[in-house]
Coordinates of C-alpha atoms and ligand atoms in Angstrom, one line a residue:
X1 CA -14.6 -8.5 6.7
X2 CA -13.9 -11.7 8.1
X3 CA -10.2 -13.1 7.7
X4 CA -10.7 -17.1 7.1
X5 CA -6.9 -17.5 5.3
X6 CA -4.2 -15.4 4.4
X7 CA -0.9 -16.9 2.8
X8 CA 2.3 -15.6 1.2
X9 CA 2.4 -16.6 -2.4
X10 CA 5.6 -15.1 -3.2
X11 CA 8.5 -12.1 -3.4
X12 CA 8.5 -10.8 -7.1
X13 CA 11.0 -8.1 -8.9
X14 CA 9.1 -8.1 -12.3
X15 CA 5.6 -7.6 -12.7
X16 CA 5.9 -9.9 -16.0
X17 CA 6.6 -12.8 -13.4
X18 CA 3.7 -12.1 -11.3
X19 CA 0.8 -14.6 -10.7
X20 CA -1.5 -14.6 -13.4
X21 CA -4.5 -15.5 -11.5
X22 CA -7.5 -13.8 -12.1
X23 CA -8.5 -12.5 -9.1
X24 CA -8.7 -8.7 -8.1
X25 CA -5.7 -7.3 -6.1
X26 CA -5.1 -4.1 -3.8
X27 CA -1.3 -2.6 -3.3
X28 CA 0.2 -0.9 -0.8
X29 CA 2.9 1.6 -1.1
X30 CA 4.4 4.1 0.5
X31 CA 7.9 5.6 2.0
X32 CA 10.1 2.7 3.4
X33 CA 9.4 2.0 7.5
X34 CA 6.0 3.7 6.9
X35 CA 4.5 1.0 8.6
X36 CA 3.5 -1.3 5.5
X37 CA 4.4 -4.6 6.9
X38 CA 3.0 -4.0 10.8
X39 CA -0.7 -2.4 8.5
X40 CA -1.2 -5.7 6.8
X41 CA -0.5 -8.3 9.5
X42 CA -2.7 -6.3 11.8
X43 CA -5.8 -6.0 9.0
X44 CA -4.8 -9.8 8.3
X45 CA -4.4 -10.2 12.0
X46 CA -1.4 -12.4 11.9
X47 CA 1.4 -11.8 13.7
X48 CA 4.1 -11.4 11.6
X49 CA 2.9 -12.8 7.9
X50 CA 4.8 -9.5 6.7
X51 CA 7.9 -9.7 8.3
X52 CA 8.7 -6.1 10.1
X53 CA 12.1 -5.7 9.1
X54 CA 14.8 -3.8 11.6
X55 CA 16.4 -3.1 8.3
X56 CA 15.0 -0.7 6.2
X57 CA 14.9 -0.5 2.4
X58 CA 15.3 -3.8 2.3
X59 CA 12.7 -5.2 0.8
X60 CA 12.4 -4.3 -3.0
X61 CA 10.2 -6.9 -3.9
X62 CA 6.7 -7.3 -4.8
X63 CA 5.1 -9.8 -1.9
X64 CA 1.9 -11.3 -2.3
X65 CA -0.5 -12.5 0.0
X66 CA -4.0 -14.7 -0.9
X67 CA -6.6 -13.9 0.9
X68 CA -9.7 -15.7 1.8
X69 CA -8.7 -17.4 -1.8
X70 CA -10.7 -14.4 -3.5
X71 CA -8.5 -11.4 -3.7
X72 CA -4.4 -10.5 -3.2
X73 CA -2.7 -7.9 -1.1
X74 CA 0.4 -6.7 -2.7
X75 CA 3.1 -4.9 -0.6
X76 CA 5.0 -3.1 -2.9
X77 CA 8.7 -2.2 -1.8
X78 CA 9.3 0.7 0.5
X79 CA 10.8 3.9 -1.6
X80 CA 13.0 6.4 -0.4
X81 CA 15.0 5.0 1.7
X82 CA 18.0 7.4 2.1
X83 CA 20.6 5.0 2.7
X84 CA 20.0 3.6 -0.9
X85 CA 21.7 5.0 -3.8
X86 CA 20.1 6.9 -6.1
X87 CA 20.5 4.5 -9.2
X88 CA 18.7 1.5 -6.6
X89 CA 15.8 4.5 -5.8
X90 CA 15.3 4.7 -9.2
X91 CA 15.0 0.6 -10.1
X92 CA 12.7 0.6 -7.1
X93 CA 10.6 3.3 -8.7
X94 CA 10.9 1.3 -12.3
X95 CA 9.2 -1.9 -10.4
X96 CA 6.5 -0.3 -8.4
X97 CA 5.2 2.4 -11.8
X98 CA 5.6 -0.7 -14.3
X99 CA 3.3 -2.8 -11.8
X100 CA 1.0 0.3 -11.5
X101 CA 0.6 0.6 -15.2
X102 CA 0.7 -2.4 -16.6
X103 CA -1.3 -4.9 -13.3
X104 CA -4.5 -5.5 -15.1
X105 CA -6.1 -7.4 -12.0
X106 CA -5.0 -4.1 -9.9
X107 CA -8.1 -2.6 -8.3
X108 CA -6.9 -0.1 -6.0
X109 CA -4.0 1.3 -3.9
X110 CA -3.6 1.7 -0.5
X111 CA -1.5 5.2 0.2
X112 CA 0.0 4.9 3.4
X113 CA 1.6 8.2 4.8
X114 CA 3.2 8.7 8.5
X115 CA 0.9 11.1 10.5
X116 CA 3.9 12.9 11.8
X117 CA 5.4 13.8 8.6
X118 CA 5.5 15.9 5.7
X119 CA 4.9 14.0 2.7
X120 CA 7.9 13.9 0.4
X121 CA 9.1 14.4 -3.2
X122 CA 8.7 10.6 -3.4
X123 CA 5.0 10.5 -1.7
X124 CA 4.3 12.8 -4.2
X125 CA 5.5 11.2 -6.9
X126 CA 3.5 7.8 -6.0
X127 CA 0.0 10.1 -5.7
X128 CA 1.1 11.5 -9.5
X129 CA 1.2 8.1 -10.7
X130 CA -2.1 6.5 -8.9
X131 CA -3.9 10.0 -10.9
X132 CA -2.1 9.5 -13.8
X133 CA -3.2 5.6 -14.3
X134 CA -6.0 6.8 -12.7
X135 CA -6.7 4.0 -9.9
X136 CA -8.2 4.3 -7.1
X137 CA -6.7 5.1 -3.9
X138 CA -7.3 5.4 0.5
X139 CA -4.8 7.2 1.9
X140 CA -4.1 6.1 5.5
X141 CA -2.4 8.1 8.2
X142 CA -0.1 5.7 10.2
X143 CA 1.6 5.3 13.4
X144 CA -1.5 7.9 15.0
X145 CA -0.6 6.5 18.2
X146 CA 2.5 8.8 18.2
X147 CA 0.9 11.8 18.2
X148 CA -2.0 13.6 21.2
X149 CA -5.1 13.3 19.2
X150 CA -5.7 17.1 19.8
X151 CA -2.2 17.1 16.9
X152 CA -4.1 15.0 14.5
X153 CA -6.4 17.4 12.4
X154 CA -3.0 19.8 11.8
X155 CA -1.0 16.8 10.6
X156 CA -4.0 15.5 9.0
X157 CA -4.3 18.9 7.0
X158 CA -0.5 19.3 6.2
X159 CA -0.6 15.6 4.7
X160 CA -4.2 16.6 2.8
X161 CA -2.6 19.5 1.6
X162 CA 0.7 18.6 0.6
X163 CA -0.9 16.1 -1.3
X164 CA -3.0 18.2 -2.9
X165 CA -6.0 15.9 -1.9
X166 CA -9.8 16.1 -3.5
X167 CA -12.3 16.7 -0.4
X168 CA -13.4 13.4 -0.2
X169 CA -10.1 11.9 0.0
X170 CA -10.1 12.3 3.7
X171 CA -6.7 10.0 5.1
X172 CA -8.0 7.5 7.4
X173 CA -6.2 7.1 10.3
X174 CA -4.1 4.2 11.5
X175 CA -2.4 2.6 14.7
X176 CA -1.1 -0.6 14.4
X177 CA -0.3 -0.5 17.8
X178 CA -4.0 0.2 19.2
X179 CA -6.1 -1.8 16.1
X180 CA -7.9 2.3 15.2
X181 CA -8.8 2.2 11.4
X182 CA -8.9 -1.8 10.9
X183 CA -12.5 -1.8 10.5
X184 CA -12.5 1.1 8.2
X185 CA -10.3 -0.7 6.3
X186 CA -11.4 -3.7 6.0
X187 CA -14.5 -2.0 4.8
X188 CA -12.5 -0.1 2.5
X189 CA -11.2 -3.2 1.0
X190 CA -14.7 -5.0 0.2
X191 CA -15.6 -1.9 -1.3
X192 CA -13.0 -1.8 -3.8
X193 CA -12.7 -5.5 -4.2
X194 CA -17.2 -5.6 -4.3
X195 CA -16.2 -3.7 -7.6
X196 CA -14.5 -6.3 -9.6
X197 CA -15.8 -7.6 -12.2
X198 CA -14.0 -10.2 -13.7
X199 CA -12.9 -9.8 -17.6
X200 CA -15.7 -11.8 -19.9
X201 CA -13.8 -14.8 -21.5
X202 CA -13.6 -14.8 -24.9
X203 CA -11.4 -16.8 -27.7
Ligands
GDP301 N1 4.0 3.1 17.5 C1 3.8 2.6 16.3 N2 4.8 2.0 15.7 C2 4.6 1.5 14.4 C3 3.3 1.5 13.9 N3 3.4 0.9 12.7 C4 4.7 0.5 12.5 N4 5.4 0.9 13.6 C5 6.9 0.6 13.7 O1 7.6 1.3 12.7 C6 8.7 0.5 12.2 C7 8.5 0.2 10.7 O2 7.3 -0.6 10.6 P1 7.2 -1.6 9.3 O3 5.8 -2.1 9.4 O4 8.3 -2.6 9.2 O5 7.3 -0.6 8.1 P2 7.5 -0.9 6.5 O6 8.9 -0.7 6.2 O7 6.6 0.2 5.9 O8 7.0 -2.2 6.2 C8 8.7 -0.8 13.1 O9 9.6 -0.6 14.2 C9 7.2 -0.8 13.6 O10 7.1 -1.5 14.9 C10 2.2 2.1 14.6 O11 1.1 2.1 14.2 N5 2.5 2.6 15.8
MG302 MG1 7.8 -3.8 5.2

């Protein structure tokens, strides 16, 4: 996939307010400082489009990027953020299921899941939700730079297991830091958006 444009159309808390424009759209979630912001400028490969914040959990907006005028990237807000109190954790989880539930123009999510970690309550929670509205979802393994890549099948399995994943949901793997997995994603992405097919009009 070729990146001709990408631009940020907005920060949104309600999904009622987002754009209405009919085009298809692909979300990513996952835990706060996961490495959402530092995934999408590199696919986008724009510096800092997504601003990387050095504060986390603080972004609890929906952002929205155009791209190539023919589909949206969504970054939903970072969850579980310990620092947060747990009446905030649970607005945050209000926005992000109501947008997965409700987004008609919503194709597919993006899982994105530290390599290093164990996925939590809150990981699992998000992967309940994506097979309960039943959308389609990658899971991507981030940051692998941080581990030897003799570690990675073990983390690979403890993510794959934890999250109770079908065999072919292997997690891809990710560094934003060396560019590995932007090509499978990309890829990724034109296969879900190459699915859309836009509602029939009708009156
Ligand atoms: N080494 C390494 N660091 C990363 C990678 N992705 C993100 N980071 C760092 O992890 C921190 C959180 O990243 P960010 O993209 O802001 O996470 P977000 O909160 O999920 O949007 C930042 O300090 C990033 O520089 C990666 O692939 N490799
Ligand atoms: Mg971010």
């Amino acid at each position: 996939m070729i990146i001709k444009s990408a631009e940020f159309k907005g920060a949104f808390v309600d999904w009622r307010n987002l754009p209405e424009v009919d085009l298809p759209e692909i979300a990513m979630a996952g835990r706060s400082n996961v490495g959402k912001s530092s995934l999408i400028n590199k696919i986008l490969n724009r510096r800092n489009l997504a601003k990387s914040s050095s504060t986390p959990g603080k972004t609890r907006t929906i952002n929205f990027y155009l791209i190539n005028q023919s589909f949206h990237l969504v970054d939903l807000p970072g969850y579980g953020y310990a620092k947060v109190s747990r009446a905030e954790q649970q607005k945050w989880g209000q926005i992000i299921e109501n947008y997965l539930k409700n987004r008609k123009q919503l194709r597919g999510v993006i899982h994105l899941l530290d390599i290093r970690h164990e996925p939590t309550e809150n990981d699992l929670l998000m992967k309940e939700w994506l097979s309960h509205y039943d959308i389609p979802i990658l899971i991507v393994a981030t940051k692998a730079d941080k581990i030897s890549r003799g570690a990675r099948q073990k983390h690979l399995q403890v993510i794959s297991r934890k999250l109770d994943l079908d065999l072919g949901l292997k997690p891809l793997v990710f560094s934003a830091q060396t560019g590995e997995g932007t090509a499978e994603i990309h890829k990724a992405i034109e296969e879900i958006i190459g699915n859309y097919r836009p509602p029939l009009m009708s009156n």
